[in-house]
Short mmCIF file of C-alpha atoms in Angstrom, two decimals:
data_model
loop_
_atom_site.label_atom_id
_atom_site.label_comp_id
_atom_site.label_asym_id
_atom_site.label_seq_id
_atom_site.Cartn_x
_atom_site.Cartn_y
_atom_site.Cartn_z
CA UNK O 1 -17.37 -5.71 4.96
CA UNK O 2 -15.21 -5.63 1.84
CA UNK O 3 -12.95 -8.69 1.81
CA UNK O 4 -10.26 -9.70 -0.66
CA UNK O 5 -7.85 -12.58 -1.23
CA UNK O 6 -4.05 -12.61 -1.32
CA UNK O 7 -2.69 -15.77 -2.92
CA UNK O 8 0.88 -17.06 -3.13
CA UNK O 9 0.22 -20.21 -5.20
CA UNK O 10 1.57 -22.46 -2.45
CA UNK O 11 2.69 -25.92 -3.58
CA UNK O 12 1.67 -28.73 -1.25
CA UNK O 13 4.20 -31.50 -0.59
CA UNK O 14 2.48 -34.01 -2.88
CA UNK O 15 1.52 -31.54 -5.63
CA UNK O 16 3.20 -29.90 -8.63
CA UNK O 17 3.64 -26.21 -9.45
CA UNK O 18 1.15 -26.61 -12.29
CA UNK O 19 -1.44 -27.95 -9.88
CA UNK O 20 -0.77 -25.03 -7.52
CA UNK O 21 -1.35 -22.50 -10.30
CA UNK O 22 -4.60 -24.17 -11.29
CA UNK O 23 -5.66 -24.14 -7.63
CA UNK O 24 -5.01 -20.38 -7.62
CA UNK O 25 -7.32 -20.03 -10.59
CA UNK O 26 -9.98 -22.13 -8.85
CA UNK O 27 -9.67 -20.06 -5.68
CA UNK O 28 -10.20 -16.88 -7.72
CA UNK O 29 -13.33 -18.38 -9.26
CA UNK O 30 -14.66 -19.34 -5.83
CA UNK O 31 -13.76 -15.91 -4.46
CA UNK O 32 -15.69 -14.27 -7.29
CA UNK O 33 -18.72 -16.46 -6.60
CA UNK O 34 -18.57 -15.65 -2.89
CA UNK O 35 -18.36 -11.89 -3.41
CA UNK O 36 -14.71 -11.17 -2.59
CA UNK O 37 -13.61 -7.82 -4.03
CA UNK O 38 -10.09 -8.57 -5.23
CA UNK O 39 -7.77 -11.46 -5.93
CA UNK O 40 -4.11 -10.51 -5.73
CA UNK O 41 -1.03 -12.62 -6.50
CA UNK O 42 2.27 -12.23 -4.69
CA UNK O 43 5.68 -12.07 -6.39
CA UNK O 44 8.34 -14.41 -5.04
CA UNK O 45 11.56 -15.59 -6.65
CA UNK O 46 13.42 -18.87 -6.22
CA UNK O 47 11.40 -19.82 -3.15
CA UNK O 48 10.65 -23.56 -3.13
CA UNK O 49 7.01 -24.24 -2.44
CA UNK O 50 5.67 -21.09 -4.14
CA UNK O 51 4.69 -20.90 -7.81
CA UNK O 52 4.14 -17.13 -7.91
CA UNK O 53 7.28 -15.80 -9.56
CA UNK O 54 5.38 -14.11 -12.42
CA UNK O 55 2.04 -12.77 -11.13
CA UNK O 56 1.45 -10.77 -14.30
CA UNK O 57 1.36 -14.03 -16.27
CA UNK O 58 -0.89 -15.84 -13.80
CA UNK O 59 -3.29 -12.87 -13.75
CA UNK O 60 -3.81 -13.16 -17.49
CA UNK O 61 -4.72 -16.83 -17.05
CA UNK O 62 -7.03 -16.12 -14.13
CA UNK O 63 -8.62 -13.15 -15.87
CA UNK O 64 -9.60 -15.39 -18.76
CA UNK O 65 -11.35 -17.74 -16.34
CA UNK O 66 -13.22 -15.16 -14.25
CA UNK O 67 -15.63 -12.35 -15.06
CA UNK O 68 -15.96 -9.75 -12.30
CA UNK O 69 -13.46 -10.04 -9.46
CA UNK O 70 -10.66 -7.46 -9.52
CA UNK O 71 -7.21 -8.91 -10.19
CA UNK O 72 -3.88 -7.52 -9.13
CA UNK O 73 -0.32 -7.91 -7.95
CA UNK O 74 0.46 -7.94 -4.29
CA UNK O 75 3.06 -6.74 -5.01
CA UNK O 76 4.96 -6.04 -8.19
CA UNK O 77 8.46 -5.43 -6.82
CA UNK O 78 9.25 -2.18 -8.58
CA UNK O 79 13.02 -1.96 -7.82
CA UNK O 80 13.54 -4.99 -10.07
CA UNK O 81 11.98 -3.36 -13.12
CA UNK O 82 11.85 -0.30 -15.33
CA UNK O 83 8.64 1.70 -14.74
CA UNK O 84 7.87 1.80 -18.46
CA UNK O 85 7.75 -2.00 -18.70
CA UNK O 86 5.53 -2.28 -15.61
CA UNK O 87 3.14 0.27 -17.14
CA UNK O 88 3.06 -1.68 -20.42
CA UNK O 89 2.29 -4.97 -18.66
CA UNK O 90 -0.52 -3.62 -16.51
CA UNK O 91 -1.97 -1.47 -19.26
CA UNK O 92 -2.17 -4.64 -21.33
CA UNK O 93 -3.95 -6.50 -18.52
CA UNK O 94 -6.31 -3.54 -18.04
CA UNK O 95 -7.05 -3.58 -21.79
CA UNK O 96 -7.87 -7.29 -21.70
CA UNK O 97 -9.92 -7.08 -18.48
CA UNK O 98 -11.48 -3.58 -18.34
CA UNK O 99 -12.15 -2.14 -14.91
CA UNK O 100 -10.69 -5.14 -13.12
CA UNK O 101 -6.93 -4.59 -12.78
CA UNK O 102 -4.99 -3.42 -9.72
CA UNK O 103 -1.29 -2.62 -9.69
CA UNK O 104 0.04 -3.23 -6.20
CA UNK O 105 3.63 -2.06 -5.74
CA UNK O 106 6.31 -3.04 -3.23
CA UNK O 107 10.01 -2.59 -2.69
CA UNK O 108 11.04 -5.96 -1.14
CA UNK O 109 13.48 -8.26 -2.97
CA UNK O 110 11.06 -11.19 -2.93
CA UNK O 111 13.76 -13.83 -2.73
CA UNK O 112 17.37 -14.67 -1.97
CA UNK O 113 20.34 -12.39 -2.57
CA UNK O 114 21.33 -14.56 -5.53
CA UNK O 115 17.86 -14.33 -7.08
CA UNK O 116 17.86 -10.58 -6.49
CA UNK O 117 21.19 -10.21 -8.29
CA UNK O 118 19.89 -12.34 -11.15
CA UNK O 119 16.90 -10.02 -11.53
CA UNK O 120 18.54 -6.63 -11.09
CA UNK O 121 22.14 -5.51 -10.82
CA UNK O 122 21.44 -2.44 -8.69
CA UNK O 123 18.58 -3.54 -6.45
CA UNK O 124 19.63 -1.63 -3.31
CA UNK O 125 20.25 1.52 -5.31
CA UNK O 126 16.82 1.09 -6.88
CA UNK O 127 15.24 0.67 -3.45
CA UNK O 128 16.67 4.04 -2.46
CA UNK O 129 15.31 5.40 -5.75
CA UNK O 130 11.82 4.03 -5.11
CA UNK O 131 10.20 7.50 -4.91
CA UNK O 132 11.66 8.41 -8.31
CA UNK O 133 10.67 5.06 -9.85
CA UNK O 134 7.16 5.47 -8.48
CA UNK O 135 6.92 9.01 -9.81
CA UNK O 136 7.95 7.90 -13.30
CA UNK O 137 5.53 4.97 -13.24
CA UNK O 138 2.60 7.22 -12.34
CA UNK O 139 3.57 9.63 -15.13
CA UNK O 140 3.63 6.74 -17.60
CA UNK O 141 0.25 5.43 -16.46
CA UNK O 142 -1.35 8.86 -16.55
CA UNK O 143 0.47 10.01 -19.68
CA UNK O 144 1.39 13.33 -18.08
CA UNK O 145 5.14 13.80 -18.21
CA UNK O 146 6.11 17.47 -18.60
CA UNK O 147 6.49 18.44 -22.26
CA UNK O 148 10.26 18.87 -21.93
CA UNK O 149 10.80 15.44 -20.33
CA UNK O 150 12.65 12.79 -22.35
CA UNK O 151 9.71 10.37 -21.90
CA UNK O 152 6.94 12.81 -22.84
CA UNK O 153 6.67 11.47 -26.39
CA UNK O 154 6.33 7.77 -25.57
CA UNK O 155 3.33 5.85 -24.30
CA UNK O 156 3.08 2.43 -22.58
CA UNK O 157 0.63 1.00 -25.08
CA UNK O 158 -1.93 -0.35 -25.27
CA UNK O 159 -3.61 2.43 -23.31
CA UNK O 160 -6.77 1.05 -21.65
CA UNK O 161 -10.04 2.90 -21.32
CA UNK O 162 -9.79 2.46 -17.54
CA UNK O 163 -6.32 2.62 -15.99
CA UNK O 164 -5.09 0.08 -13.44
CA UNK O 165 -5.85 1.09 -9.86
CA UNK O 166 -2.49 1.71 -8.19
CA UNK O 167 -1.76 0.66 -4.59
CA UNK O 168 1.41 0.88 -2.54
CA UNK O 169 2.09 -2.01 -0.16
CA UNK O 170 4.28 -1.93 2.90
CA UNK O 171 4.86 -2.54 6.58
CA UNK O 172 6.51 0.71 7.64
CA UNK O 173 5.83 4.37 8.23
CA UNK O 174 8.12 5.12 5.29
CA UNK O 175 5.93 3.24 2.82
CA UNK O 176 2.78 4.76 4.32
CA UNK O 177 4.09 8.29 3.93
CA UNK O 178 5.22 7.58 0.36
CA UNK O 179 1.71 6.38 -0.50
CA UNK O 180 0.25 9.48 1.13
CA UNK O 181 2.63 11.81 -0.75
CA UNK O 182 1.61 10.39 -4.12
CA UNK O 183 -2.08 10.11 -3.30
CA UNK O 184 -2.10 6.31 -3.57
CA UNK O 185 -4.22 3.70 -1.86
CA UNK O 186 -2.22 1.90 0.84
CA UNK O 187 -2.09 -1.72 1.95
CA UNK O 188 -0.50 -2.54 5.29
CA UNK O 189 0.91 -6.08 5.55
CA UNK O 190 -0.11 -6.89 9.11
CA UNK O 191 0.49 -10.58 8.42
CA UNK O 192 4.22 -9.99 7.98
CA UNK O 193 4.83 -7.20 10.49
CA UNK O 194 5.27 -6.79 14.22
CA UNK O 195 5.04 -2.99 14.07
CA UNK O 196 2.22 -0.80 15.41
CA UNK O 197 0.18 -0.82 12.24
CA UNK O 198 -2.57 1.41 13.59
CA UNK O 199 -0.10 4.26 14.12
CA UNK O 200 1.32 3.74 10.63
CA UNK O 201 -2.15 3.90 9.09
CA UNK O 202 -2.93 7.06 11.04
CA UNK O 203 0.26 8.64 9.67
CA UNK O 204 -0.93 7.75 6.17
CA UNK O 205 -4.36 9.26 6.72
CA UNK O 206 -2.92 12.43 8.24
CA UNK O 207 -0.38 12.96 5.44
CA UNK O 208 -2.54 11.98 2.47
CA UNK O 209 -2.46 14.39 -0.49
CA UNK O 210 -4.87 13.60 -3.37
CA UNK O 211 -3.39 13.54 -6.85
CA UNK O 212 -6.73 14.52 -8.39
CA UNK O 213 -9.86 16.23 -7.18
CA UNK O 214 -12.23 13.97 -5.31
CA UNK O 215 -9.65 11.38 -4.37
CA UNK O 216 -9.72 10.08 -0.82
CA UNK O 217 -7.31 7.78 1.05
CA UNK O 218 -7.98 4.05 0.89
CA UNK O 219 -6.74 1.63 3.53
CA UNK O 220 -6.48 -2.12 3.19
CA UNK O 221 -4.98 -4.45 5.80
CA UNK O 222 -3.67 -7.91 4.95
CA UNK O 223 -3.94 -10.59 7.62
CA UNK O 224 -3.42 -14.34 7.89
CA UNK O 225 -6.65 -16.18 8.67
CA UNK O 226 -7.57 -19.82 9.19
CA UNK O 227 -11.27 -20.57 9.60
CA UNK O 228 -13.04 -23.91 10.03
CA UNK O 229 -16.29 -25.20 11.51
CA UNK O 230 -14.58 -25.51 14.90
CA UNK O 231 -11.65 -23.70 16.46
CA UNK O 232 -9.93 -27.04 16.98
CA UNK O 233 -10.08 -27.80 13.26
CA UNK O 234 -8.94 -24.27 12.34
CA UNK O 235 -5.97 -24.70 14.65
CA UNK O 236 -5.18 -28.02 13.01
CA UNK O 237 -5.23 -26.77 9.42
CA UNK O 238 -3.06 -23.78 10.36
CA UNK O 239 -0.24 -26.02 11.60
CA UNK O 240 0.98 -26.96 8.11
CA UNK O 241 1.58 -23.31 7.24
CA UNK O 242 3.35 -22.49 10.50
CA UNK O 243 5.61 -25.53 10.44
CA UNK O 244 6.48 -24.85 6.83
CA UNK O 245 7.52 -21.31 7.78
CA UNK O 246 9.76 -22.73 10.50
CA UNK O 247 11.26 -25.22 8.08
CA UNK O 248 12.05 -22.50 5.54
CA UNK O 249 14.00 -20.46 8.11
CA UNK O 250 16.29 -23.49 8.48
CA UNK O 251 16.69 -24.00 4.75
CA UNK O 252 14.26 -26.91 4.78
CA UNK O 253 10.71 -27.22 3.44
CA UNK O 254 11.92 -27.82 -0.10
CA UNK O 255 9.00 -30.18 -0.76
CA UNK O 256 6.40 -27.49 -0.13
CA UNK O 257 3.62 -27.19 2.42
CA UNK O 258 3.69 -30.29 4.67
CA UNK O 259 0.58 -32.32 5.39
CA UNK O 260 -1.09 -31.95 8.77
CA UNK O 261 0.33 -35.32 9.80
CA UNK O 262 3.83 -34.31 8.73
CA UNK O 263 3.49 -31.01 10.57
CA UNK O 264 2.41 -32.75 13.77
CA UNK O 265 5.49 -34.98 13.63
CA UNK O 266 7.89 -32.04 13.30
CA UNK O 267 10.10 -31.76 16.37
CA UNK O 268 10.14 -28.24 17.77
CA UNK O 269 13.03 -26.85 19.79
CA UNK O 270 12.48 -24.19 22.45
CA UNK O 271 13.05 -21.26 20.10
CA UNK O 272 10.72 -22.70 17.47
CA UNK O 273 7.99 -23.23 20.05
CA UNK O 274 8.24 -19.55 20.98
CA UNK O 275 8.17 -18.55 17.30
CA UNK O 276 5.12 -20.73 16.75
CA UNK O 277 3.31 -18.95 19.58
CA UNK O 278 4.12 -15.57 18.00
CA UNK O 279 2.92 -16.70 14.57
CA UNK O 280 -0.37 -17.86 16.06
CA UNK O 281 -0.81 -14.57 17.89
CA UNK O 282 -0.24 -12.62 14.67
CA UNK O 283 -2.92 -14.66 12.87
CA UNK O 284 -6.65 -15.06 13.20
CA UNK O 285 -7.58 -18.69 13.85
CA UNK O 286 -11.02 -19.90 14.83
CA UNK O 287 -14.59 -20.83 14.04
CA UNK O 288 -16.69 -18.53 11.81
CA UNK O 289 -18.17 -16.48 14.66
CA UNK O 290 -14.81 -15.90 16.35
CA UNK O 291 -13.13 -15.02 13.05
CA UNK O 292 -15.93 -12.58 12.24
CA UNK O 293 -15.52 -10.82 15.58
CA UNK O 294 -11.76 -10.51 15.25
CA UNK O 295 -11.93 -9.24 11.67
CA UNK O 296 -14.46 -6.61 12.68
CA UNK O 297 -12.20 -5.52 15.54
CA UNK O 298 -9.23 -5.41 13.16
CA UNK O 299 -11.15 -3.29 10.67
CA UNK O 300 -12.16 -0.84 13.38
CA UNK O 301 -8.70 -0.51 14.92
CA UNK O 302 -7.03 0.08 11.54
CA UNK O 303 -9.82 2.30 10.14
CA UNK O 304 -9.64 -0.06 7.17
CA UNK O 305 -11.87 0.19 4.14
CA UNK O 306 -11.05 -3.39 3.22
CA UNK O 307 -9.46 -6.54 4.65
CA UNK O 308 -7.32 -8.82 2.50
CA UNK O 309 -6.96 -12.41 3.69
CA UNK O 310 -4.02 -14.74 3.15
CA UNK O 311 -4.57 -18.42 3.90
CA UNK O 312 -2.05 -21.19 3.24
CA UNK O 313 -3.11 -24.76 4.00
CA UNK O 314 -1.92 -28.17 2.85
CA UNK O 315 -5.34 -29.02 1.45
CA UNK O 316 -6.82 -26.82 -1.25
CA UNK O 317 -10.26 -27.80 0.02
CA UNK O 318 -9.46 -26.59 3.55
CA UNK O 319 -8.31 -23.28 2.09
CA UNK O 320 -11.45 -22.83 -0.01
CA UNK O 321 -13.65 -23.83 2.92
CA UNK O 322 -11.98 -21.21 5.10
CA UNK O 323 -12.80 -18.47 2.60
CA UNK O 324 -16.35 -19.79 2.22
CA UNK O 325 -17.04 -19.73 5.95
CA UNK O 326 -15.67 -16.19 6.29
CA UNK O 327 -17.73 -14.94 3.34
CA UNK O 328 -20.89 -16.43 4.78
CA UNK O 329 -20.37 -14.36 7.95
CA UNK O 330 -19.18 -11.06 6.52
CA UNK O 331 -19.96 -10.54 2.82
CA UNK O 332 -23.36 -9.17 1.93
CA UNK O 333 -24.41 -10.05 -1.59
CA UNK O 334 -26.71 -7.90 -3.69
#
């Protein structure tokens, strides 16, 4: 099974942002050693506890400290930016790290309303214009604007020998159909959606139109996973992430991911207990054999070519161990 990693550079309550970024680099190195296919960084703005506001910068750092694993954004939030600049950035990364760069695109704001306004004056208008922004970006990357277009004479240099692989990320039928229309690979964010993802993926497969001869649809599903030697331990290490999510909805959690002990001491009200149950149900938590079975079932139900795993724990060692145990069950090395 092809497995990949989605990382948010989470900051634990007793750690710094610099330490979190270095832990992201170390996780990418471990993922490469274990045989994971990709390592993607999220884009979040003004969210305490996450150090991933500039994935394109972190990817350059990680690329210099790895050799083979593919690196990408999950996702670059296109409505914030001009397509030409995005093409320049990822062409530069693809020039530095040939054959290793993915450009994952999304349309979410990635932060508060204030942060969104600080980044882009017309974000909502740009969200509505996402198809047009995407079209221009693909023209820039492929250098194929019509001759009479105002951008036909400019190029997002440096132009790499191998272009970034472009993916569209989403959680809705709308995003799936947009990916299909433009012949793009599609990533469904199951870990942040309560929709019927299997139906959305089927819509993508049915509507897919290749941009070039020989292209076929590609499906990746992103899921939250916590794996440990025992289910009891996996359940324990997952608690920090879930409690932190609950804290953030109340405007708390400013110190980052709480320790397991801090998470256990958090007092849940009735609504939070119900939310916690839902978060657990939308995640895969267990020992290596149970996690393997559930990931295989997920892959089959989604007709997925690849599974991307997101794991947030208080301890960096618990996070790395989770990825190690999963790889030992599911990744076949040459």
